[in-house]
XYZ file of C-alpha atoms in Angstrom:
397
model
C 110.351 92.478 83.083
C 108.663 92.714 86.439
C 104.974 92.892 87.269
C 102.896 93.552 90.361
C 99.968 91.290 91.258
C 98.458 94.107 93.299
C 97.527 97.439 91.759
C 97.185 100.541 93.902
C 93.383 100.176 93.840
C 93.655 96.509 94.869
C 96.098 97.519 97.600
C 93.650 100.065 99.019
C 90.834 97.569 98.763
C 92.901 95.047 100.721
C 93.316 97.599 103.482
C 89.629 98.374 103.481
C 90.249 101.976 102.374
C 88.533 103.806 99.525
C 89.930 106.693 97.520
C 87.282 108.909 99.059
C 88.531 108.191 102.564
C 92.114 108.937 101.539
C 91.275 112.320 100.093
C 89.475 113.503 103.252
C 92.584 113.765 105.375
C 90.832 115.666 108.167
C 87.794 113.437 108.394
C 87.379 111.059 111.313
C 87.456 108.127 108.905
C 90.819 109.169 107.480
C 92.163 109.809 110.969
C 91.055 106.337 112.038
C 92.732 104.865 108.954
C 95.998 106.624 109.787
C 95.792 105.347 113.347
C 95.420 101.798 111.999
C 98.334 102.356 109.621
C 100.536 103.503 112.499
C 100.039 100.119 114.178
C 101.258 98.219 111.129
C 104.539 97.511 109.380
C 105.321 96.503 105.825
C 107.228 93.236 105.476
C 109.191 92.390 102.323
C 109.989 88.687 101.925
C 112.901 87.454 99.823
C 112.574 83.883 98.531
C 114.037 81.132 96.393
C 112.052 80.808 93.160
C 113.206 77.309 92.202
C 109.973 75.943 93.691
C 106.565 77.619 93.937
C 107.695 81.119 94.820
C 106.926 83.914 92.346
C 109.455 86.463 93.614
C 109.412 89.105 96.368
C 106.314 89.109 98.567
C 104.853 92.095 100.385
C 102.898 91.712 103.643
C 101.507 93.903 106.392
C 102.211 93.092 110.039
C 99.543 94.095 112.544
C 101.396 95.357 115.617
C 98.408 94.642 117.854
C 97.870 90.979 117.021
C 101.035 89.975 115.170
C 98.999 88.824 112.160
C 100.420 88.999 108.629
C 98.268 89.815 105.604
C 99.534 89.625 102.033
C 99.468 92.810 99.976
C 101.202 91.898 96.731
C 103.973 90.099 94.877
C 106.758 91.333 92.627
C 107.088 88.618 89.989
C 109.779 87.537 87.523
C 112.642 88.023 90.001
C 114.936 84.999 90.108
C 116.054 83.837 93.562
C 115.778 87.202 95.371
C 117.055 85.520 98.508
C 118.380 88.529 100.423
C 117.109 92.094 100.501
C 118.164 95.565 101.638
C 116.268 98.867 101.832
C 117.621 102.385 102.024
C 116.775 104.375 105.163
C 114.257 106.603 103.391
C 112.449 103.562 101.945
C 112.844 104.756 98.365
C 114.759 101.796 96.948
C 115.051 98.069 97.545
C 117.998 95.924 96.449
C 117.845 92.155 96.023
C 120.544 89.638 95.254
C 119.755 87.146 92.491
C 121.338 84.044 93.987
C 122.386 82.218 90.816
C 125.753 81.018 89.505
C 125.396 82.234 85.910
C 124.145 85.594 84.691
C 124.306 87.135 81.221
C 126.575 84.359 79.990
C 129.191 84.662 82.720
C 129.918 82.920 86.008
C 128.219 85.414 88.257
C 125.052 86.139 90.119
C 123.275 89.479 89.903
C 122.059 92.347 92.033
C 118.680 93.965 91.200
C 117.467 97.469 92.038
C 113.822 98.483 92.563
C 112.032 101.753 93.238
C 109.544 101.586 96.111
C 106.128 103.123 95.457
C 105.664 105.713 98.182
C 101.919 105.109 98.372
C 101.698 101.325 98.309
C 105.159 99.894 98.903
C 104.986 98.089 95.544
C 108.262 97.583 93.673
C 109.213 98.825 90.207
C 112.237 97.240 88.544
C 115.087 99.643 87.761
C 118.063 97.576 86.594
C 120.472 94.722 87.278
C 124.217 94.382 87.463
C 126.372 91.227 87.526
C 127.499 90.682 91.110
C 131.024 89.573 89.984
C 130.735 86.236 91.752
C 128.451 83.209 91.903
C 125.571 82.858 94.373
C 125.397 86.328 95.936
C 123.761 85.758 99.321
C 123.883 89.079 101.210
C 123.341 92.727 100.367
C 123.594 95.906 102.452
C 124.159 99.638 101.959
C 127.048 101.702 103.225
C 126.228 104.434 105.765
C 126.173 107.183 103.126
C 123.796 105.023 101.046
C 125.793 105.912 97.964
C 126.918 102.300 97.536
C 125.490 98.789 97.715
C 127.669 96.035 99.202
C 127.328 92.404 98.074
C 128.768 89.110 99.361
C 129.202 86.377 96.707
C 129.204 82.945 98.347
C 130.434 80.727 95.499
C 132.626 83.502 94.118
C 134.316 83.899 97.505
C 134.437 87.666 97.108
C 132.695 90.922 97.989
C 131.759 93.712 95.579
C 130.654 97.361 95.721
C 128.170 99.121 93.405
C 127.437 102.845 93.154
C 123.836 103.981 93.592
C 122.782 106.397 90.856
C 120.534 109.400 91.502
C 117.444 107.404 90.456
C 118.309 104.449 92.722
C 119.578 102.220 89.920
C 123.005 100.595 90.149
C 126.117 101.503 88.220
C 128.874 99.089 87.276
C 130.941 97.726 90.146
C 133.274 100.241 91.796
C 135.356 97.561 93.523
C 135.709 93.847 94.184
C 137.868 92.041 96.718
C 138.658 88.351 96.263
C 139.198 86.234 99.379
C 141.828 83.489 99.430
C 142.308 80.313 101.448
C 140.370 77.343 102.756
C 139.409 75.655 106.016
C 139.515 72.319 107.792
C 136.038 71.225 106.674
C 136.815 69.750 103.265
C 133.183 69.616 102.164
C 132.226 73.188 103.069
C 135.565 74.998 103.287
C 137.365 73.922 100.117
C 137.758 77.612 99.257
C 136.573 81.070 100.309
C 132.825 81.640 100.748
C 131.834 85.213 101.571
C 128.540 85.115 103.453
C 127.785 88.637 104.660
C 129.063 92.194 104.328
C 128.026 95.275 106.269
C 129.427 98.539 107.615
C 129.832 99.412 111.272
C 127.959 102.333 112.815
C 130.721 104.797 111.941
C 130.639 103.862 108.263
C 134.433 104.036 108.087
C 134.895 100.263 108.111
C 133.214 97.324 106.385
C 133.217 93.741 107.686
C 132.677 90.528 105.736
C 132.290 87.018 107.144
C 134.000 84.325 105.077
C 132.644 80.885 105.945
C 135.272 79.076 103.882
C 138.362 80.579 105.509
C 137.073 81.083 109.089
C 137.841 84.782 108.853
C 136.030 88.060 109.328
C 137.588 90.366 106.769
C 138.018 94.020 107.783
C 138.207 96.879 105.267
C 138.553 100.620 105.427
C 135.850 102.098 103.236
C 136.142 105.143 100.992
C 132.564 106.449 100.862
C 133.417 108.814 98.007
C 134.944 106.306 95.605
C 133.388 103.098 96.909
C 136.769 101.453 97.428
C 137.645 98.755 99.964
C 141.172 98.796 101.421
C 142.416 96.113 103.821
C 142.446 97.491 107.349
C 145.638 97.572 109.427
C 144.085 94.500 111.040
C 142.940 92.930 107.743
C 141.024 90.071 109.319
C 140.326 88.193 112.521
C 140.477 84.395 112.612
C 137.821 82.365 114.436
C 137.972 78.754 115.618
C 138.954 76.358 112.839
C 135.875 74.850 111.219
C 133.478 77.346 112.829
C 132.334 78.837 109.503
C 131.405 82.474 110.309
C 128.164 83.352 108.542
C 126.367 86.498 109.780
C 127.533 89.395 111.940
C 125.713 92.057 113.944
C 126.883 95.048 115.981
C 125.645 95.979 119.430
C 123.735 99.301 119.336
C 126.519 100.969 121.297
C 129.104 99.873 118.728
C 131.530 98.472 121.316
C 130.773 94.822 120.582
C 130.059 92.582 117.613
C 128.583 89.083 117.494
C 129.056 86.437 114.801
C 126.853 83.423 114.120
C 129.080 80.519 113.092
C 127.257 78.208 110.705
C 129.327 75.033 110.867
C 129.806 74.578 114.625
C 126.609 76.390 115.691
C 128.286 78.838 118.053
C 128.098 82.573 118.651
C 131.411 84.428 118.987
C 131.587 87.828 120.680
C 134.150 90.484 119.781
C 135.272 93.745 121.301
C 134.994 96.346 118.552
C 137.156 99.467 118.240
C 135.224 101.704 115.858
C 138.102 104.180 115.497
C 140.640 101.555 114.442
C 138.181 99.068 112.979
C 139.677 96.219 114.988
C 137.982 93.149 116.440
C 139.255 91.291 119.514
C 137.771 87.850 120.079
C 135.902 87.234 123.329
C 134.357 83.965 124.606
C 132.024 81.954 122.380
C 128.841 80.169 123.391
C 126.958 77.267 121.842
C 123.629 77.999 120.189
C 122.446 74.426 120.823
C 121.313 72.435 123.881
C 124.077 70.362 125.443
C 122.201 67.108 124.797
C 121.435 67.787 121.107
C 122.964 65.064 118.899
C 121.494 65.773 115.459
C 122.709 67.753 112.465
C 122.481 71.529 112.666
C 123.769 74.637 110.957
C 123.575 78.136 112.401
C 121.899 80.795 110.271
C 120.927 84.308 111.329
C 121.696 86.577 114.297
C 120.092 89.770 115.640
C 120.008 91.885 118.778
C 116.867 93.323 120.330
C 116.448 97.071 119.683
C 117.590 97.875 123.236
C 120.656 95.641 122.939
C 119.717 93.600 126.029
C 119.055 90.316 124.230
C 120.606 88.404 121.343
C 118.865 85.804 119.185
C 120.085 83.320 116.585
C 118.442 80.682 114.401
C 119.292 76.972 114.292
C 118.558 74.876 111.197
C 118.188 71.233 112.186
C 117.302 71.868 115.807
C 114.807 74.308 114.217
C 114.852 76.805 117.024
C 115.580 80.376 118.016
C 118.200 80.559 120.768
C 117.864 83.549 123.101
C 120.660 85.022 125.213
C 120.920 87.872 127.669
C 123.651 90.431 126.959
C 125.729 91.875 129.799
C 126.080 95.565 128.937
C 129.447 95.946 130.658
C 131.257 92.840 129.419
C 129.236 91.742 126.332
C 129.069 88.265 127.893
C 126.106 86.153 126.800
C 123.937 84.131 129.172
C 121.593 81.476 127.821
C 117.854 82.070 128.271
C 115.853 79.603 126.180
C 115.405 77.675 122.960
C 112.069 78.266 121.229
C 110.904 75.891 118.453
C 110.262 77.875 115.278
C 107.117 75.969 114.322
C 108.637 74.983 110.992
C 111.653 73.529 109.243
C 114.972 75.201 108.506
C 114.575 78.692 110.000
C 116.685 80.978 107.841
C 116.472 84.714 108.357
C 114.358 86.214 111.135
C 113.507 89.780 112.066
C 112.558 91.735 115.193
C 110.141 94.594 114.628
C 111.332 98.090 115.659
C 109.038 98.125 118.703
C 110.699 94.942 119.935
C 107.339 93.256 120.517
C 107.419 90.672 117.724
C 109.945 88.289 116.196
C 109.178 86.838 112.752
C 110.874 83.647 111.526
C 111.217 82.543 107.891
C 111.011 78.727 107.880
C 112.472 78.014 104.463
C 111.681 74.318 104.102
C 108.152 74.406 105.496
C 107.075 77.479 103.479
C 105.943 79.494 106.490
C 106.590 82.686 108.385
C 105.791 82.204 112.075
C 105.244 85.170 114.385
C 106.271 85.220 118.044
C 105.568 87.785 120.739
C 108.710 88.867 122.581
C 108.840 89.668 126.309
C 110.937 92.835 126.591
C 111.812 92.089 130.217
C 112.854 88.429 129.966
C 113.691 88.125 126.259
C 111.558 84.997 125.991
C 109.387 84.223 122.944
C 105.781 83.023 122.848
C 103.932 81.865 119.699
C 101.117 84.191 118.691
C 99.403 81.485 116.661
C 99.841 83.605 113.536
C 101.392 81.803 110.579
C 101.681 83.009 106.980
C 102.216 80.564 104.128
C 105.006 81.821 101.842
C 106.953 79.588 99.426
C 110.642 79.196 100.368
C 110.976 82.331 102.522
C 114.563 83.394 103.180
C 114.831 87.072 104.138
C 112.512 89.459 106.005
C 112.772 93.257 105.922
C 110.377 95.359 108.029
C 109.615 99.055 107.537
C 106.970 101.533 108.662
C 104.006 101.826 106.254
C 103.478 104.735 103.877
C 100.724 107.026 105.185
């Protein structure tokens, strides 16, 4: 079903490495190669395949220059818009963001094995996601289960991970109910993300259609979701919560609201799983009058800065984070160098921020100042059809 455009030999050729150099692990040439590898990251790119995209793309990011170089492509994957990798980099999971799969009203979730030499993907299996247009996938903390948010279905689902990384039939599904004040976008529930907190005892799901963040207790043995004692927290009417991220310390959470382009902070009690709303802040300039929707949100590795993407204003908004109060202070808006920035990613060193500009078919790389949080273009741009999601991992050496 799936094919790789890059064989292992082609992959090594791309890196400028021969088999001979790889076998001589103690030679100076091999040592130099490993040193180069250590200054690189692998970047998996999820896309929409309705246009020119062929599937999931694999790149290498040079941590010295910020340049991206293409390694390969996993073809014949339909709309792999959002991706997730397990911590040991053995398996990759991709949603198939469609509304019909195998003759039923559902999207799908696909599992892949990751080649431990090249990073190439080998298809394992698919399962129906139990709702239309799945748009987010993550793993629980035990990595025994995959969590999926179905946008059109308005629900979230849980799938067991088998010993070989493939997915079993769904262990659970929770259907959201309700609507919001925006009649065009909130006519019903629209689950947009799902992820566990650092403890792994609770799972949180943003529902854009009902203006709620759903809170579940999670049974990591059975893969079951149970409404928490605080089953949800309501945000401002018409805000449209989209993506959520937790501060590294676990005491705070931040939500990017798609429809009113704001960021809402929450105090997070990891023991009880509760969220208490704190002040919100606009992700847009005060004088901006155009159309915009908020998209993605991430914290810097040290937790000192928060970033979010604006589609319409086409910018990354940067904020400083007060460690004691979680309060956000505006720093700057940086143009993304393309149209409709969707997902973005900060590399583990914190030096680079990569933006997927969906409607201009580019990934643009910025250098990040660790002291000020500000972004500067590196001049490096990779052309990728309809990029949506970016996942960065250390290379295999």
